[in-house]
mmCIF file with all atom_site columns, C-alpha atoms and ligand atoms in Angstrom:
data_model
loop_
_atom_site.group_PDB
_atom_site.id
_atom_site.type_symbol
_atom_site.label_atom_id
_atom_site.label_alt_id
_atom_site.label_comp_id
_atom_site.label_asym_id
_atom_site.label_entity_id
_atom_site.label_seq_id
_atom_site.pdbx_PDB_ins_code
_atom_site.Cartn_x
_atom_site.Cartn_y
_atom_site.Cartn_z
_atom_site.occupancy
_atom_site.B_iso_or_equiv
_atom_site.pdbx_formal_charge
_atom_site.auth_seq_id
_atom_site.auth_comp_id
_atom_site.auth_asym_id
_atom_site.auth_atom_id
_atom_site.pdbx_PDB_model_num
ATOM   1   C  CA  . UNK A 1 1   ? 62.903  -20.180 37.488  1.00 0.00 ? 1   UNK A CA  1
ATOM   2   C  CA  . UNK A 1 2   ? 60.410  -22.958 37.283  1.00 0.00 ? 2   UNK A CA  1
ATOM   3   C  CA  . UNK A 1 3   ? 57.816  -20.961 39.164  1.00 0.00 ? 3   UNK A CA  1
ATOM   4   C  CA  . UNK A 1 4   ? 58.364  -17.830 37.113  1.00 0.00 ? 4   UNK A CA  1
ATOM   5   C  CA  . UNK A 1 5   ? 58.704  -19.955 33.908  1.00 0.00 ? 5   UNK A CA  1
ATOM   6   C  CA  . UNK A 1 6   ? 55.425  -21.675 34.755  1.00 0.00 ? 6   UNK A CA  1
ATOM   7   C  CA  . UNK A 1 7   ? 53.753  -18.319 35.240  1.00 0.00 ? 7   UNK A CA  1
ATOM   8   C  CA  . UNK A 1 8   ? 55.369  -17.079 32.031  1.00 0.00 ? 8   UNK A CA  1
ATOM   9   C  CA  . UNK A 1 9   ? 54.132  -20.218 30.146  1.00 0.00 ? 9   UNK A CA  1
ATOM   10  C  CA  . UNK A 1 10  ? 50.599  -19.766 31.429  1.00 0.00 ? 10  UNK A CA  1
ATOM   11  C  CA  . UNK A 1 11  ? 50.589  -16.148 30.457  1.00 0.00 ? 11  UNK A CA  1
ATOM   12  C  CA  . UNK A 1 12  ? 51.819  -17.033 26.953  1.00 0.00 ? 12  UNK A CA  1
ATOM   13  C  CA  . UNK A 1 13  ? 49.116  -19.666 26.658  1.00 0.00 ? 13  UNK A CA  1
ATOM   14  C  CA  . UNK A 1 14  ? 46.587  -17.166 27.885  1.00 0.00 ? 14  UNK A CA  1
ATOM   15  C  CA  . UNK A 1 15  ? 47.830  -14.627 25.362  1.00 0.00 ? 15  UNK A CA  1
ATOM   16  C  CA  . UNK A 1 16  ? 47.566  -17.125 22.482  1.00 0.00 ? 16  UNK A CA  1
ATOM   17  C  CA  . UNK A 1 17  ? 44.108  -18.178 23.630  1.00 0.00 ? 17  UNK A CA  1
ATOM   18  C  CA  . UNK A 1 18  ? 43.068  -14.551 23.797  1.00 0.00 ? 18  UNK A CA  1
ATOM   19  C  CA  . UNK A 1 19  ? 44.395  -13.787 20.304  1.00 0.00 ? 19  UNK A CA  1
ATOM   20  C  CA  . UNK A 1 20  ? 42.717  -16.873 18.836  1.00 0.00 ? 20  UNK A CA  1
ATOM   21  C  CA  . UNK A 1 21  ? 39.476  -15.910 20.541  1.00 0.00 ? 21  UNK A CA  1
ATOM   22  C  CA  . UNK A 1 22  ? 39.730  -12.347 19.237  1.00 0.00 ? 22  UNK A CA  1
ATOM   23  C  CA  . UNK A 1 23  ? 40.467  -13.514 15.695  1.00 0.00 ? 23  UNK A CA  1
ATOM   24  C  CA  . UNK A 1 24  ? 37.559  -15.946 15.902  1.00 0.00 ? 24  UNK A CA  1
ATOM   25  C  CA  . UNK A 1 25  ? 35.248  -13.141 16.988  1.00 0.00 ? 25  UNK A CA  1
ATOM   26  C  CA  . UNK A 1 26  ? 36.425  -10.893 14.142  1.00 0.00 ? 26  UNK A CA  1
ATOM   27  C  CA  . UNK A 1 27  ? 35.928  -13.648 11.561  1.00 0.00 ? 27  UNK A CA  1
ATOM   28  C  CA  . UNK A 1 28  ? 32.487  -14.443 12.996  1.00 0.00 ? 28  UNK A CA  1
ATOM   29  C  CA  . UNK A 1 29  ? 31.551  -10.755 12.775  1.00 0.00 ? 29  UNK A CA  1
ATOM   30  C  CA  . UNK A 1 30  ? 32.836  -10.482 9.183   1.00 0.00 ? 30  UNK A CA  1
ATOM   31  C  CA  . UNK A 1 31  ? 30.749  -13.469 8.142   1.00 0.00 ? 31  UNK A CA  1
ATOM   32  C  CA  . UNK A 1 32  ? 27.818  -13.041 10.494  1.00 0.00 ? 32  UNK A CA  1
ATOM   33  C  CA  . UNK A 1 33  ? 26.892  -9.361  10.196  1.00 0.00 ? 33  UNK A CA  1
ATOM   34  C  CA  . UNK A 1 34  ? 26.239  -9.440  6.420   1.00 0.00 ? 34  UNK A CA  1
ATOM   35  C  CA  . UNK A 1 35  ? 24.363  -12.732 6.820   1.00 0.00 ? 35  UNK A CA  1
ATOM   36  C  CA  . UNK A 1 36  ? 22.135  -11.236 9.526   1.00 0.00 ? 36  UNK A CA  1
ATOM   37  C  CA  . UNK A 1 37  ? 21.636  -8.133  7.395   1.00 0.00 ? 37  UNK A CA  1
ATOM   38  C  CA  . UNK A 1 38  ? 20.644  -10.330 4.436   1.00 0.00 ? 38  UNK A CA  1
ATOM   39  C  CA  . UNK A 1 39  ? 18.128  -12.211 6.550   1.00 0.00 ? 39  UNK A CA  1
ATOM   40  C  CA  . UNK A 1 40  ? 16.432  -9.225  8.181   1.00 0.00 ? 40  UNK A CA  1
ATOM   41  C  CA  . UNK A 1 41  ? 16.649  -6.686  5.354   1.00 0.00 ? 41  UNK A CA  1
ATOM   42  C  CA  . UNK A 1 42  ? 13.316  -7.743  3.750   1.00 0.00 ? 42  UNK A CA  1
ATOM   43  C  CA  . UNK A 1 43  ? 11.640  -6.997  7.062   1.00 0.00 ? 43  UNK A CA  1
ATOM   44  C  CA  . UNK A 1 44  ? 12.958  -3.444  6.912   1.00 0.00 ? 44  UNK A CA  1
ATOM   45  C  CA  . UNK A 1 45  ? 12.114  -2.770  3.270   1.00 0.00 ? 45  UNK A CA  1
ATOM   46  C  CA  . UNK A 1 46  ? 8.856   -1.283  2.104   1.00 0.00 ? 46  UNK A CA  1
ATOM   47  C  CA  . UNK A 1 47  ? 7.521   -1.819  -1.381  1.00 0.00 ? 47  UNK A CA  1
ATOM   48  C  CA  . UNK A 1 48  ? 6.871   1.193   -3.540  1.00 0.00 ? 48  UNK A CA  1
ATOM   49  C  CA  . UNK A 1 49  ? 3.903   2.962   -1.993  1.00 0.00 ? 49  UNK A CA  1
ATOM   50  C  CA  . UNK A 1 50  ? 2.387   4.620   -5.001  1.00 0.00 ? 50  UNK A CA  1
ATOM   51  C  CA  . UNK A 1 51  ? 1.606   3.478   -8.488  1.00 0.00 ? 51  UNK A CA  1
ATOM   52  C  CA  . UNK A 1 52  ? -0.458  4.242   -11.581 1.00 0.00 ? 52  UNK A CA  1
ATOM   53  C  CA  . UNK A 1 53  ? -3.035  1.516   -12.256 1.00 0.00 ? 53  UNK A CA  1
ATOM   54  C  CA  . UNK A 1 54  ? -4.752  1.114   -15.650 1.00 0.00 ? 54  UNK A CA  1
ATOM   55  C  CA  . UNK A 1 55  ? -8.548  0.734   -15.423 1.00 0.00 ? 55  UNK A CA  1
ATOM   56  C  CA  . UNK A 1 56  ? -9.596  0.523   -19.053 1.00 0.00 ? 56  UNK A CA  1
ATOM   57  C  CA  . UNK A 1 57  ? -10.310 2.388   -22.266 1.00 0.00 ? 57  UNK A CA  1
ATOM   58  C  CA  . UNK A 1 58  ? -12.061 5.692   -21.663 1.00 0.00 ? 58  UNK A CA  1
ATOM   59  C  CA  . UNK A 1 59  ? -14.217 5.414   -24.788 1.00 0.00 ? 59  UNK A CA  1
ATOM   60  C  CA  . UNK A 1 60  ? -15.835 2.215   -23.483 1.00 0.00 ? 60  UNK A CA  1
ATOM   61  C  CA  . UNK A 1 61  ? -17.190 3.972   -20.385 1.00 0.00 ? 61  UNK A CA  1
ATOM   62  C  CA  . UNK A 1 62  ? -20.922 4.658   -20.312 1.00 0.00 ? 62  UNK A CA  1
ATOM   63  C  CA  . UNK A 1 63  ? -21.726 8.334   -20.480 1.00 0.00 ? 63  UNK A CA  1
ATOM   64  C  CA  . UNK A 1 64  ? -23.067 9.973   -17.336 1.00 0.00 ? 64  UNK A CA  1
ATOM   65  C  CA  . UNK A 1 65  ? -23.380 6.780   -15.263 1.00 0.00 ? 65  UNK A CA  1
ATOM   66  C  CA  . UNK A 1 66  ? -20.995 5.597   -12.549 1.00 0.00 ? 66  UNK A CA  1
ATOM   67  C  CA  . UNK A 1 67  ? -19.155 2.453   -13.573 1.00 0.00 ? 67  UNK A CA  1
ATOM   68  C  CA  . UNK A 1 68  ? -17.516 0.335   -10.884 1.00 0.00 ? 68  UNK A CA  1
ATOM   69  C  CA  . UNK A 1 69  ? -14.033 -1.102  -11.345 1.00 0.00 ? 69  UNK A CA  1
ATOM   70  C  CA  . UNK A 1 70  ? -12.536 -3.486  -8.793  1.00 0.00 ? 70  UNK A CA  1
ATOM   71  C  CA  . UNK A 1 71  ? -9.048  -4.850  -8.501  1.00 0.00 ? 71  UNK A CA  1
ATOM   72  C  CA  . UNK A 1 72  ? -6.734  -6.287  -5.884  1.00 0.00 ? 72  UNK A CA  1
ATOM   73  C  CA  . UNK A 1 73  ? -3.144  -5.371  -5.214  1.00 0.00 ? 73  UNK A CA  1
ATOM   74  C  CA  . UNK A 1 74  ? -0.692  -7.207  -3.006  1.00 0.00 ? 74  UNK A CA  1
ATOM   75  C  CA  . UNK A 1 75  ? 1.504   -5.060  -0.830  1.00 0.00 ? 75  UNK A CA  1
ATOM   76  C  CA  . UNK A 1 76  ? 4.661   -6.545  0.627   1.00 0.00 ? 76  UNK A CA  1
ATOM   77  C  CA  . UNK A 1 77  ? 6.004   -5.058  3.836   1.00 0.00 ? 77  UNK A CA  1
ATOM   78  C  CA  . UNK A 1 78  ? 8.934   -7.050  5.155   1.00 0.00 ? 78  UNK A CA  1
ATOM   79  C  CA  . UNK A 1 79  ? 7.907   -10.698 5.284   1.00 0.00 ? 79  UNK A CA  1
ATOM   80  C  CA  . UNK A 1 80  ? 4.240   -9.827  5.349   1.00 0.00 ? 80  UNK A CA  1
ATOM   81  C  CA  . UNK A 1 81  ? 1.994   -9.710  2.271   1.00 0.00 ? 81  UNK A CA  1
ATOM   82  C  CA  . UNK A 1 82  ? -1.274  -7.811  2.400   1.00 0.00 ? 82  UNK A CA  1
ATOM   83  C  CA  . UNK A 1 83  ? -3.971  -7.924  -0.276  1.00 0.00 ? 83  UNK A CA  1
ATOM   84  C  CA  . UNK A 1 84  ? -5.869  -4.654  -0.741  1.00 0.00 ? 84  UNK A CA  1
ATOM   85  C  CA  . UNK A 1 85  ? -9.072  -4.687  -2.752  1.00 0.00 ? 85  UNK A CA  1
ATOM   86  C  CA  . UNK A 1 86  ? -10.007 -1.427  -4.438  1.00 0.00 ? 86  UNK A CA  1
ATOM   87  C  CA  . UNK A 1 87  ? -13.359 -0.290  -5.719  1.00 0.00 ? 87  UNK A CA  1
ATOM   88  C  CA  . UNK A 1 88  ? -13.375 2.723   -8.010  1.00 0.00 ? 88  UNK A CA  1
ATOM   89  C  CA  . UNK A 1 89  ? -16.373 4.472   -9.547  1.00 0.00 ? 89  UNK A CA  1
ATOM   90  C  CA  . UNK A 1 90  ? -15.720 6.346   -12.769 1.00 0.00 ? 90  UNK A CA  1
ATOM   91  C  CA  . UNK A 1 91  ? -18.158 8.751   -14.386 1.00 0.00 ? 91  UNK A CA  1
ATOM   92  C  CA  . UNK A 1 92  ? -17.544 9.964   -17.919 1.00 0.00 ? 92  UNK A CA  1
ATOM   93  C  CA  . UNK A 1 93  ? -19.400 13.158  -18.710 1.00 0.00 ? 93  UNK A CA  1
ATOM   94  C  CA  . UNK A 1 94  ? -20.550 14.236  -22.168 1.00 0.00 ? 94  UNK A CA  1
ATOM   95  C  CA  . UNK A 1 95  ? -17.861 16.924  -22.069 1.00 0.00 ? 95  UNK A CA  1
ATOM   96  C  CA  . UNK A 1 96  ? -15.240 14.171  -21.812 1.00 0.00 ? 96  UNK A CA  1
ATOM   97  C  CA  . UNK A 1 97  ? -14.428 15.121  -18.232 1.00 0.00 ? 97  UNK A CA  1
ATOM   98  C  CA  . UNK A 1 98  ? -14.006 12.221  -15.830 1.00 0.00 ? 98  UNK A CA  1
ATOM   99  C  CA  . UNK A 1 99  ? -14.758 11.864  -12.145 1.00 0.00 ? 99  UNK A CA  1
ATOM   100 C  CA  . UNK A 1 100 ? -13.020 9.047   -10.285 1.00 0.00 ? 100 UNK A CA  1
ATOM   101 C  CA  . UNK A 1 101 ? -14.188 8.166   -6.775  1.00 0.00 ? 101 UNK A CA  1
ATOM   102 C  CA  . UNK A 1 102 ? -13.227 5.600   -4.184  1.00 0.00 ? 102 UNK A CA  1
ATOM   103 C  CA  . UNK A 1 103 ? -16.160 3.415   -3.097  1.00 0.00 ? 103 UNK A CA  1
ATOM   104 C  CA  . UNK A 1 104 ? -14.954 3.570   0.513   1.00 0.00 ? 104 UNK A CA  1
ATOM   105 C  CA  . UNK A 1 105 ? -17.331 5.476   2.746   1.00 0.00 ? 105 UNK A CA  1
ATOM   106 C  CA  . UNK A 1 106 ? -15.592 8.312   4.540   1.00 0.00 ? 106 UNK A CA  1
ATOM   107 C  CA  . UNK A 1 107 ? -17.361 7.477   7.805   1.00 0.00 ? 107 UNK A CA  1
ATOM   108 C  CA  . UNK A 1 108 ? -16.114 4.024   8.841   1.00 0.00 ? 108 UNK A CA  1
ATOM   109 C  CA  . UNK A 1 109 ? -14.888 2.639   5.517   1.00 0.00 ? 109 UNK A CA  1
ATOM   110 C  CA  . UNK A 1 110 ? -17.817 0.471   4.432   1.00 0.00 ? 110 UNK A CA  1
ATOM   111 C  CA  . UNK A 1 111 ? -18.269 0.143   0.657   1.00 0.00 ? 111 UNK A CA  1
ATOM   112 C  CA  . UNK A 1 112 ? -20.816 2.397   -0.973  1.00 0.00 ? 112 UNK A CA  1
ATOM   113 C  CA  . UNK A 1 113 ? -22.813 1.228   -3.981  1.00 0.00 ? 113 UNK A CA  1
ATOM   114 C  CA  . UNK A 1 114 ? -24.464 3.215   -6.729  1.00 0.00 ? 114 UNK A CA  1
ATOM   115 C  CA  . UNK A 1 115 ? -28.247 3.120   -6.558  1.00 0.00 ? 115 UNK A CA  1
ATOM   116 C  CA  . UNK A 1 116 ? -29.589 3.860   -9.998  1.00 0.00 ? 116 UNK A CA  1
ATOM   117 C  CA  . UNK A 1 117 ? -33.211 4.348   -8.884  1.00 0.00 ? 117 UNK A CA  1
ATOM   118 C  CA  . UNK A 1 118 ? -32.293 6.938   -6.274  1.00 0.00 ? 118 UNK A CA  1
ATOM   119 C  CA  . UNK A 1 119 ? -29.342 8.327   -8.220  1.00 0.00 ? 119 UNK A CA  1
ATOM   120 C  CA  . UNK A 1 120 ? -27.175 8.201   -5.095  1.00 0.00 ? 120 UNK A CA  1
ATOM   121 C  CA  . UNK A 1 121 ? -24.242 6.320   -3.655  1.00 0.00 ? 121 UNK A CA  1
ATOM   122 C  CA  . UNK A 1 122 ? -25.555 4.548   -0.547  1.00 0.00 ? 122 UNK A CA  1
ATOM   123 C  CA  . UNK A 1 123 ? -23.525 3.198   2.320   1.00 0.00 ? 123 UNK A CA  1
ATOM   124 C  CA  . UNK A 1 124 ? -25.133 0.079   3.839   1.00 0.00 ? 124 UNK A CA  1
ATOM   125 C  CA  . UNK A 1 125 ? -23.592 0.502   7.294   1.00 0.00 ? 125 UNK A CA  1
ATOM   126 C  CA  . UNK A 1 126 ? -25.203 3.714   8.590   1.00 0.00 ? 126 UNK A CA  1
ATOM   127 C  CA  . UNK A 1 127 ? -27.242 4.776   5.586   1.00 0.00 ? 127 UNK A CA  1
ATOM   128 C  CA  . UNK A 1 128 ? -24.763 7.430   4.500   1.00 0.00 ? 128 UNK A CA  1
ATOM   129 C  CA  . UNK A 1 129 ? -25.755 8.916   1.162   1.00 0.00 ? 129 UNK A CA  1
ATOM   130 C  CA  . UNK A 1 130 ? -23.618 10.663  -1.412  1.00 0.00 ? 130 UNK A CA  1
ATOM   131 C  CA  . UNK A 1 131 ? -24.660 12.482  -4.562  1.00 0.00 ? 131 UNK A CA  1
ATOM   132 C  CA  . UNK A 1 132 ? -23.399 11.532  -8.024  1.00 0.00 ? 132 UNK A CA  1
ATOM   133 C  CA  . UNK A 1 133 ? -20.599 14.073  -7.658  1.00 0.00 ? 133 UNK A CA  1
ATOM   134 C  CA  . UNK A 1 134 ? -19.485 12.432  -4.392  1.00 0.00 ? 134 UNK A CA  1
ATOM   135 C  CA  . UNK A 1 135 ? -20.815 15.197  -2.150  1.00 0.00 ? 135 UNK A CA  1
ATOM   136 C  CA  . UNK A 1 136 ? -22.694 14.395  1.054   1.00 0.00 ? 136 UNK A CA  1
ATOM   137 C  CA  . UNK A 1 137 ? -26.488 14.200  0.946   1.00 0.00 ? 137 UNK A CA  1
ATOM   138 C  CA  . UNK A 1 138 ? -27.101 12.796  4.426   1.00 0.00 ? 138 UNK A CA  1
ATOM   139 C  CA  . UNK A 1 139 ? -25.555 10.585  7.078   1.00 0.00 ? 139 UNK A CA  1
ATOM   140 C  CA  . UNK A 1 140 ? -22.688 10.642  9.562   1.00 0.00 ? 140 UNK A CA  1
ATOM   141 C  CA  . UNK A 1 141 ? -19.833 10.757  7.057   1.00 0.00 ? 141 UNK A CA  1
ATOM   142 C  CA  . UNK A 1 142 ? -17.463 13.686  7.662   1.00 0.00 ? 142 UNK A CA  1
ATOM   143 C  CA  . UNK A 1 143 ? -16.489 14.425  4.041   1.00 0.00 ? 143 UNK A CA  1
ATOM   144 C  CA  . UNK A 1 144 ? -17.379 13.663  0.424   1.00 0.00 ? 144 UNK A CA  1
ATOM   145 C  CA  . UNK A 1 145 ? -16.168 10.505  -1.306  1.00 0.00 ? 145 UNK A CA  1
ATOM   146 C  CA  . UNK A 1 146 ? -12.430 10.529  -1.872  1.00 0.00 ? 146 UNK A CA  1
ATOM   147 C  CA  . UNK A 1 147 ? -11.263 11.089  -5.420  1.00 0.00 ? 147 UNK A CA  1
ATOM   148 C  CA  . UNK A 1 148 ? -8.383  9.476   -7.228  1.00 0.00 ? 148 UNK A CA  1
ATOM   149 C  CA  . UNK A 1 149 ? -5.924  11.477  -9.240  1.00 0.00 ? 149 UNK A CA  1
ATOM   150 C  CA  . UNK A 1 150 ? -6.087  10.205  -12.816 1.00 0.00 ? 150 UNK A CA  1
ATOM   151 C  CA  . UNK A 1 151 ? -4.601  10.611  -16.257 1.00 0.00 ? 151 UNK A CA  1
ATOM   152 C  CA  . UNK A 1 152 ? -5.409  9.247   -19.695 1.00 0.00 ? 152 UNK A CA  1
ATOM   153 C  CA  . UNK A 1 153 ? -2.596  7.651   -21.674 1.00 0.00 ? 153 UNK A CA  1
ATOM   154 C  CA  . UNK A 1 154 ? -3.316  6.527   -25.226 1.00 0.00 ? 154 UNK A CA  1
ATOM   155 C  CA  . UNK A 1 155 ? -7.020  6.336   -24.376 1.00 0.00 ? 155 UNK A CA  1
ATOM   156 C  CA  . UNK A 1 156 ? -6.423  4.276   -21.213 1.00 0.00 ? 156 UNK A CA  1
ATOM   157 C  CA  . UNK A 1 157 ? -7.606  5.639   -17.887 1.00 0.00 ? 157 UNK A CA  1
ATOM   158 C  CA  . UNK A 1 158 ? -4.870  5.387   -15.250 1.00 0.00 ? 158 UNK A CA  1
ATOM   159 C  CA  . UNK A 1 159 ? -5.483  6.150   -11.591 1.00 0.00 ? 159 UNK A CA  1
ATOM   160 C  CA  . UNK A 1 160 ? -2.944  7.030   -8.968  1.00 0.00 ? 160 UNK A CA  1
ATOM   161 C  CA  . UNK A 1 161 ? -2.894  4.636   -6.027  1.00 0.00 ? 161 UNK A CA  1
ATOM   162 C  CA  . UNK A 1 162 ? -1.120  5.566   -2.821  1.00 0.00 ? 162 UNK A CA  1
ATOM   163 C  CA  . UNK A 1 163 ? -0.735  2.688   -0.362  1.00 0.00 ? 163 UNK A CA  1
ATOM   164 C  CA  . UNK A 1 164 ? 0.007   3.365   3.268   1.00 0.00 ? 164 UNK A CA  1
HETATM 165 S  S1  . FES B 2 .   ? -19.608 3.621   7.283   1.00 0.00 ? 1   FES B S1  1
HETATM 166 FE FE1 . FES B 2 .   ? -20.732 4.644   5.779   1.00 0.00 ? 1   FES B FE1 1
HETATM 167 S  S2  . FES B 2 .   ? -22.171 5.780   6.896   1.00 0.00 ? 1   FES B S2  1
HETATM 168 FE FE2 . FES B 2 .   ? -21.006 4.767   8.400   1.00 0.00 ? 1   FES B FE2 1
#
C-alpha cells in the first residue's frame, strides 16, 4: 500500500505540476502573442506608397521654360525612416499644356540640370543630354527623362508620386 500509495502520490503531484505548467503556458501565450505582434507589427507595415503632392499654382509658372521644384518626403518602412528628395522640372506651354519631368537621369540616376544657354538638360556624371521635351540628344542613357502623372486642382499643380 505504501509503495503503491507513494507511486500514486507522485503521479498525482506530477499530474498537478503538469496541469499548472500547461495553464501557465496557455496564459503566457494569451498575453505574449498579442504583445509580440504589437511590437513587431510596425516592422511588417509599409506606409502608403503613392500620393499626390502639390507643387504650386500653375499660373505662376514661367511660360516655355523649365522650372525646378524640389521637396523631400519621409518614407517609413517598419522601424526605418528614409528621406527621399525629389527634383521635378515643370514646363508650362503657351497652350496651357504642362510637361512634368523627373530630374533623375535614366542612366545611373544622377541629377540633370537645365542649361539655359544650350537649351538642354545635362547630366554631370557622363554628359548625358536631354532635349527640352525630355527626349535623348546624346549620352549613355537608355530612355528619355521619366515623366510624372499630374493633375490641376483649383489651379494647383499636383503630381503623382509612387514610392518603392
Ligand atoms: S548618370 Fe546620367 S549620363 Fe550617366
